[in-house]
Short mmCIF file of C-alpha atoms in Angstrom, two decimals:
data_model
loop_
_atom_site.label_atom_id
_atom_site.label_comp_id
_atom_site.label_asym_id
_atom_site.label_seq_id
_atom_site.Cartn_x
_atom_site.Cartn_y
_atom_site.Cartn_z
CA MET A 1 1.30 31.28 -28.83
CA ALA A 2 -0.40 31.35 -25.33
CA THR A 3 -0.06 27.51 -25.24
CA ARG A 4 3.81 27.66 -26.10
CA THR A 5 4.27 30.38 -23.57
CA MET A 6 2.59 28.40 -20.69
CA THR A 7 4.41 25.19 -21.68
CA GLY A 8 7.73 26.96 -21.51
CA ARG A 9 7.04 28.57 -18.04
CA LEU A 10 5.56 25.23 -16.64
CA PRO A 11 8.88 23.88 -15.46
CA THR A 12 9.55 27.13 -13.73
CA LEU A 13 6.24 27.25 -12.07
CA VAL A 14 6.36 23.65 -10.92
CA GLY A 15 9.95 24.19 -9.73
CA GLY A 16 8.93 27.23 -7.74
CA VAL A 17 5.93 25.34 -6.10
CA ALA A 18 8.48 22.43 -5.32
CA LEU A 19 10.90 24.87 -3.77
CA ALA A 20 8.42 26.49 -1.61
CA GLY A 21 7.17 22.99 -0.47
CA VAL A 22 10.72 21.99 0.45
CA GLY A 23 11.06 25.04 2.65
CA ILE A 24 7.73 24.17 4.33
CA GLY A 25 8.77 20.52 4.75
CA VAL A 26 12.16 21.37 6.28
CA TYR A 27 10.59 23.75 8.71
CA SER A 28 7.77 21.20 9.69
CA ARG A 29 10.51 18.37 10.16
CA TYR A 30 12.66 20.79 12.33
CA LEU A 31 9.70 21.42 14.68
CA THR A 32 8.83 17.67 14.77
CA SER A 33 12.29 16.75 15.55
CA VAL A 34 12.50 19.25 18.33
CA ALA A 35 9.31 17.88 19.87
CA HIS A 36 10.40 14.41 19.72
CA ALA A 37 13.75 15.30 21.12
CA ASP A 38 11.76 16.70 24.13
CA ASN A 39 9.72 13.72 24.89
CA GLY A 40 12.28 10.83 23.98
CA ALA A 41 10.29 9.28 21.30
CA ALA A 42 11.66 8.18 18.06
CA PRO A 43 11.56 10.99 15.52
CA LYS A 44 9.22 10.51 12.74
CA ALA A 45 10.13 11.09 9.07
CA PHE A 46 6.66 11.75 8.15
CA GLY A 47 4.62 13.80 10.45
CA GLY A 48 1.55 15.87 9.60
CA GLY A 49 1.49 17.73 6.37
CA PRO A 50 3.97 17.95 3.29
CA ALA A 51 7.39 16.32 3.78
CA PHE A 52 9.26 16.78 0.53
CA LEU A 53 11.98 14.28 2.01
CA SER A 54 14.41 12.83 -0.36
CA LEU A 55 15.56 9.49 0.63
CA LYS A 56 18.55 7.41 -0.58
CA LEU A 57 18.12 3.96 -2.01
CA GLN A 58 20.12 1.41 0.01
CA SER A 59 19.20 -1.80 -1.83
CA THR A 60 16.77 -3.50 -4.14
CA GLU A 61 15.50 -7.03 -4.36
CA GLU A 62 13.73 -8.65 -7.39
CA VAL A 63 10.60 -10.17 -6.24
CA ASN A 64 9.34 -11.53 -9.52
CA HIS A 65 9.44 -10.69 -13.24
CA ASN A 66 7.86 -7.14 -12.70
CA THR A 67 8.02 -6.44 -9.15
CA LYS A 68 10.84 -4.91 -7.01
CA LYS A 69 11.32 -4.35 -3.10
CA LEU A 70 13.26 -1.21 -2.56
CA ARG A 71 14.86 -0.19 0.80
CA PHE A 72 15.36 3.44 1.37
CA ALA A 73 17.32 4.91 4.38
CA LEU A 74 15.52 7.34 6.61
CA PRO A 75 17.30 10.37 7.74
CA THR A 76 18.92 8.79 10.61
CA ASP A 77 19.00 5.30 12.10
CA GLU A 78 16.82 6.37 14.84
CA HIS A 79 13.96 7.81 12.69
CA VAL A 80 10.74 5.93 12.07
CA SER A 81 8.21 6.62 9.26
CA GLY A 82 5.44 7.19 11.86
CA LEU A 83 2.89 6.66 9.28
CA PRO A 84 -0.71 5.68 10.59
CA LEU A 85 -1.97 2.37 9.31
CA THR A 86 -3.31 2.22 5.76
CA SER A 87 -1.18 5.33 4.73
CA ALA A 88 0.43 5.76 1.46
CA LEU A 89 3.27 8.14 0.39
CA LEU A 90 3.13 10.43 -2.72
CA THR A 91 6.26 10.10 -4.67
CA TYR A 92 7.79 12.75 -7.05
CA SER A 93 10.28 12.56 -9.82
CA TRP A 94 11.06 14.19 -13.22
CA PRO A 95 12.38 11.35 -15.35
CA LYS A 96 14.69 12.36 -18.24
CA GLY A 97 12.72 12.94 -21.50
CA CYS A 98 9.26 13.75 -19.52
CA MET A 99 7.72 16.88 -20.33
CA LEU A 100 6.00 16.93 -16.82
CA PRO A 101 6.97 15.44 -13.57
CA CYS A 102 5.55 12.27 -12.28
CA VAL A 103 3.69 11.82 -9.04
CA ARG A 104 2.29 8.48 -7.75
CA PRO A 105 1.38 7.12 -4.44
CA TYR A 106 2.87 3.94 -2.91
CA THR A 107 2.20 2.05 0.36
CA PRO A 108 5.25 1.21 2.41
CA VAL A 109 5.68 -2.48 3.50
CA THR A 110 7.72 -1.78 6.46
CA ARG A 111 6.05 -1.08 9.85
CA SER A 112 5.58 2.55 10.86
CA ASP A 113 7.78 1.89 14.02
CA GLU A 114 10.82 0.22 12.12
CA ALA A 115 13.81 2.38 12.73
CA GLY A 116 16.19 3.62 9.97
CA ILE A 117 14.50 2.12 6.81
CA LEU A 118 11.47 2.36 4.45
CA GLU A 119 10.56 -0.24 1.97
CA LEU A 120 8.32 -0.10 -1.06
CA MET A 121 7.11 -2.86 -3.19
CA VAL A 122 6.65 -1.61 -6.69
CA LYS A 123 5.18 -3.30 -9.67
CA LYS A 124 6.65 -1.93 -13.02
CA TYR A 125 3.74 -1.33 -15.64
CA PRO A 126 4.76 -1.11 -19.21
CA ASP A 127 3.41 2.49 -19.70
CA GLY A 128 4.06 3.49 -16.09
CA LYS A 129 6.54 6.48 -16.12
CA GLN A 130 6.90 6.62 -12.31
CA SER A 131 7.16 2.81 -11.74
CA THR A 132 9.65 2.52 -14.51
CA HIS A 133 11.78 5.41 -13.05
CA ILE A 134 11.63 3.81 -9.75
CA HIS A 135 12.72 0.42 -11.09
CA SER A 136 15.66 2.19 -12.78
CA LEU A 137 17.05 3.54 -9.56
CA GLN A 138 20.47 2.11 -8.28
CA PRO A 139 21.72 2.11 -4.58
CA GLY A 140 22.85 5.56 -3.95
CA ASP A 141 20.23 7.24 -5.98
CA SER A 142 17.42 9.17 -4.27
CA LEU A 143 13.68 9.54 -4.46
CA ARG A 144 11.55 12.39 -3.22
CA PHE A 145 8.68 11.65 -1.01
CA VAL A 146 6.28 14.59 -1.21
CA THR A 147 3.39 14.05 1.48
CA PRO A 148 1.78 11.04 3.44
CA LEU A 149 -1.72 10.17 2.20
CA SER A 150 -4.13 9.12 4.79
CA GLY A 151 -6.31 6.09 4.34
CA TYR A 152 -8.92 4.41 6.46
CA LYS A 153 -8.68 5.70 10.04
CA TRP A 154 -7.83 2.48 11.96
CA THR A 155 -8.06 2.29 15.72
CA THR A 156 -7.27 -0.62 17.93
CA ASN A 157 -10.06 -3.34 17.69
CA LYS A 158 -12.05 -1.10 15.68
CA HIS A 159 -13.83 -4.15 14.06
CA SER A 160 -14.09 -7.59 15.46
CA ASP A 161 -13.84 -9.18 11.98
CA ILE A 162 -12.41 -7.85 8.72
CA THR A 163 -12.10 -9.37 5.17
CA LEU A 164 -9.37 -7.98 2.85
CA ILE A 165 -9.79 -8.78 -0.90
CA ALA A 166 -6.78 -7.82 -2.93
CA GLY A 167 -5.75 -8.24 -6.49
CA GLY A 168 -2.22 -7.97 -7.84
CA ALA A 169 -0.23 -4.75 -6.60
CA GLY A 170 -3.27 -3.98 -4.31
CA ILE A 171 -1.78 -6.31 -1.78
CA THR A 172 0.53 -3.74 -0.34
CA PRO A 173 -2.04 -1.63 1.68
CA MET A 174 -3.60 -4.98 2.87
CA TYR A 175 -0.16 -6.07 4.09
CA GLN A 176 0.51 -2.89 5.90
CA LEU A 177 -2.82 -3.12 7.69
CA ILE A 178 -2.25 -6.80 8.59
CA GLN A 179 1.13 -6.64 10.05
CA GLY A 180 0.05 -3.27 12.02
CA ILE A 181 -3.01 -5.25 13.59
CA LEU A 182 -1.00 -8.29 14.36
CA ALA A 183 1.85 -6.49 15.80
CA ASN A 184 -0.33 -4.87 18.41
CA PRO A 185 -0.62 -7.01 21.51
CA GLU A 186 -3.93 -5.36 22.46
CA GLU A 187 -5.59 -6.29 19.08
CA LYS A 188 -7.99 -9.07 18.86
CA THR A 189 -9.46 -8.37 15.28
CA ARG A 190 -9.74 -11.52 13.15
CA ILE A 191 -8.56 -11.31 9.66
CA THR A 192 -9.30 -13.09 6.38
CA LEU A 193 -7.41 -12.22 3.25
CA VAL A 194 -8.69 -13.28 -0.16
CA PHE A 195 -5.81 -12.56 -2.88
CA GLY A 196 -6.54 -12.96 -6.56
CA VAL A 197 -3.61 -12.86 -8.93
CA ASN A 198 -2.79 -13.75 -12.58
CA THR A 199 0.02 -16.40 -12.15
CA ASP A 200 1.86 -18.20 -9.39
CA ALA A 201 4.75 -15.63 -9.36
CA ASP A 202 2.24 -12.91 -8.70
CA VAL A 203 1.60 -14.28 -5.16
CA LEU A 204 3.55 -11.71 -3.32
CA LEU A 205 4.42 -11.83 0.25
CA LYS A 206 3.43 -15.65 0.58
CA LYS A 207 6.14 -16.27 3.16
CA GLU A 208 5.11 -13.34 5.32
CA PHE A 209 1.42 -14.41 5.35
CA GLU A 210 2.43 -18.14 6.09
CA GLY A 211 4.43 -16.75 9.17
CA PHE A 212 1.17 -15.01 10.21
CA GLU A 213 -0.97 -17.98 9.95
CA ARG A 214 1.49 -19.97 12.15
CA GLN A 215 2.05 -17.15 14.78
CA PHE A 216 -1.77 -16.13 14.85
CA PRO A 217 -3.84 -19.40 14.32
CA GLY A 218 -7.47 -18.51 14.43
CA ARG A 219 -6.93 -14.88 13.80
CA PHE A 220 -5.44 -14.85 10.42
CA ARG A 221 -6.09 -16.74 7.33
CA ALA A 222 -4.96 -16.26 3.67
CA VAL A 223 -6.89 -17.59 0.69
CA TYR A 224 -5.42 -17.50 -2.78
CA THR A 225 -6.64 -17.91 -6.32
CA VAL A 226 -4.95 -17.68 -9.61
CA SER A 227 -6.34 -17.18 -12.94
CA ASN A 228 -3.51 -18.61 -14.98
CA PRO A 229 -1.79 -21.25 -12.54
CA THR A 230 1.18 -23.16 -13.71
CA PRO A 231 0.86 -27.03 -14.26
CA ASN A 232 0.78 -28.69 -10.83
CA SER A 233 0.40 -25.32 -9.15
CA PRO A 234 -0.32 -25.48 -5.33
CA TYR A 235 -2.98 -22.65 -5.87
CA PRO A 236 -6.56 -23.16 -6.96
CA LYS A 237 -7.45 -21.84 -10.58
CA GLY A 238 -9.95 -19.08 -10.58
CA TYR A 239 -11.09 -15.54 -9.84
CA VAL A 240 -12.57 -13.69 -6.86
CA THR A 241 -16.17 -14.77 -7.30
CA LYS A 242 -19.32 -14.72 -5.43
CA GLU A 243 -18.98 -18.54 -5.07
CA LEU A 244 -15.45 -18.28 -3.64
CA LEU A 245 -16.32 -15.56 -1.26
CA SER A 246 -19.43 -17.22 0.06
CA LYS A 247 -17.37 -20.26 0.96
CA VAL A 248 -14.21 -18.55 2.67
CA LEU A 249 -15.50 -15.50 4.36
CA THR A 250 -16.04 -16.03 8.02
CA ALA A 251 -17.44 -12.54 8.58
CA LYS A 252 -20.97 -12.37 7.32
CA PRO A 253 -22.88 -9.21 6.49
CA GLU A 254 -25.02 -9.68 9.62
CA THR A 255 -21.81 -10.07 11.71
CA GLU A 256 -21.67 -7.25 14.23
CA ASN A 257 -18.82 -4.75 13.40
CA THR A 258 -17.44 -6.10 10.33
CA LYS A 259 -15.63 -4.45 7.66
CA VAL A 260 -14.44 -5.48 3.97
CA PHE A 261 -11.46 -3.73 2.43
CA VAL A 262 -10.97 -4.01 -1.40
CA CYS A 263 -7.85 -2.97 -3.37
CA GLY A 264 -7.16 -4.15 -6.91
CA PRO A 265 -7.39 -3.57 -10.70
CA PRO A 266 -10.37 -1.49 -11.61
CA ALA A 267 -12.21 -4.37 -13.38
CA MET A 268 -11.79 -6.35 -10.04
CA GLU A 269 -12.98 -3.53 -7.91
CA ASN A 270 -16.06 -2.79 -10.01
CA ALA A 271 -17.03 -6.57 -10.06
CA LEU A 272 -16.86 -6.46 -6.17
CA VAL A 273 -18.26 -3.19 -5.15
CA GLY A 274 -20.09 -2.20 -8.24
CA SER A 275 -20.09 0.81 -10.63
CA LYS A 276 -22.47 3.57 -11.71
CA LYS A 277 -23.96 1.49 -14.46
CA GLN A 278 -24.15 -1.64 -12.20
CA PRO A 279 -24.27 -0.73 -8.56
CA GLY A 280 -23.85 -3.10 -5.59
CA GLY A 281 -21.41 -5.90 -7.16
CA ILE A 282 -20.56 -9.15 -5.77
CA LEU A 283 -20.28 -7.85 -2.17
CA GLY A 284 -23.79 -6.18 -2.30
CA GLU A 285 -25.24 -9.48 -3.71
CA LEU A 286 -23.89 -11.13 -0.70
CA GLY A 287 -25.76 -8.67 1.61
CA PHE A 288 -22.86 -6.17 2.53
CA THR A 289 -23.77 -2.57 2.71
CA LYS A 290 -21.96 0.39 1.38
CA GLU A 291 -21.05 1.34 5.10
CA GLN A 292 -19.45 -2.10 5.53
CA ILE A 293 -17.13 -1.68 2.59
CA HIS A 294 -14.02 0.41 2.10
CA LYS A 295 -12.04 0.65 -1.12
CA PHE A 296 -8.57 1.76 -1.04
#
């Protein structure tokens, strides 16, 4: 009986929390807009604290068989997201037929100073309720963004060399960090990206990375490995292994002020950074310390 009562009250409780959050978010955005109006800076859609901001979908783009790029309109053409580097946004929806709401973080792939729009690149998973819902959205539909989620606190030239190791959809926080660093004229950080995927079609953002390599020779390099390449694939077959990393990494463990960032499927992350049962992982075997590694 108690379980049935709590279940029946749950939508009301969640709705009440959401309504309170909306009020806080609206008031917070009001104060932020006033502050930006005073100093002449572009207004930020996501300042500090909860946002509870509903953004309308402008357009979608099929990236591959299971990934879409979705472009949302910010509150005005003058607004920017204002997110710090490596930040994600917590999304909220209550898809039809679901007993509970869905919340899921996604990393925007637009720069934080890009006016008027916010883009997400979302992979649809077979059992992913939120990713399935987002893929079903049509232009004109809206998605609620609850709050920004801070990641690694990056400051200009914080590290002289960084290595980014990504698997599958884990490329989005890496891309956000890469474009943020390379867009800053004061930055001198050198970047090596190692991107491991299942198939050729899963090599996302290839055109963008090729552009960075042309524009920033000596500062940015992308390395790809594909576990199941197509015949005559331009990519080498394999996984992110100790042998591959020992060949391609320019920043060695003894390099002063280096950092390794990791984001990918759990099995890949465990292989790289270790687990409770098998601490250390491949990066530990290569000599990197825990302090030199950050997992998104």
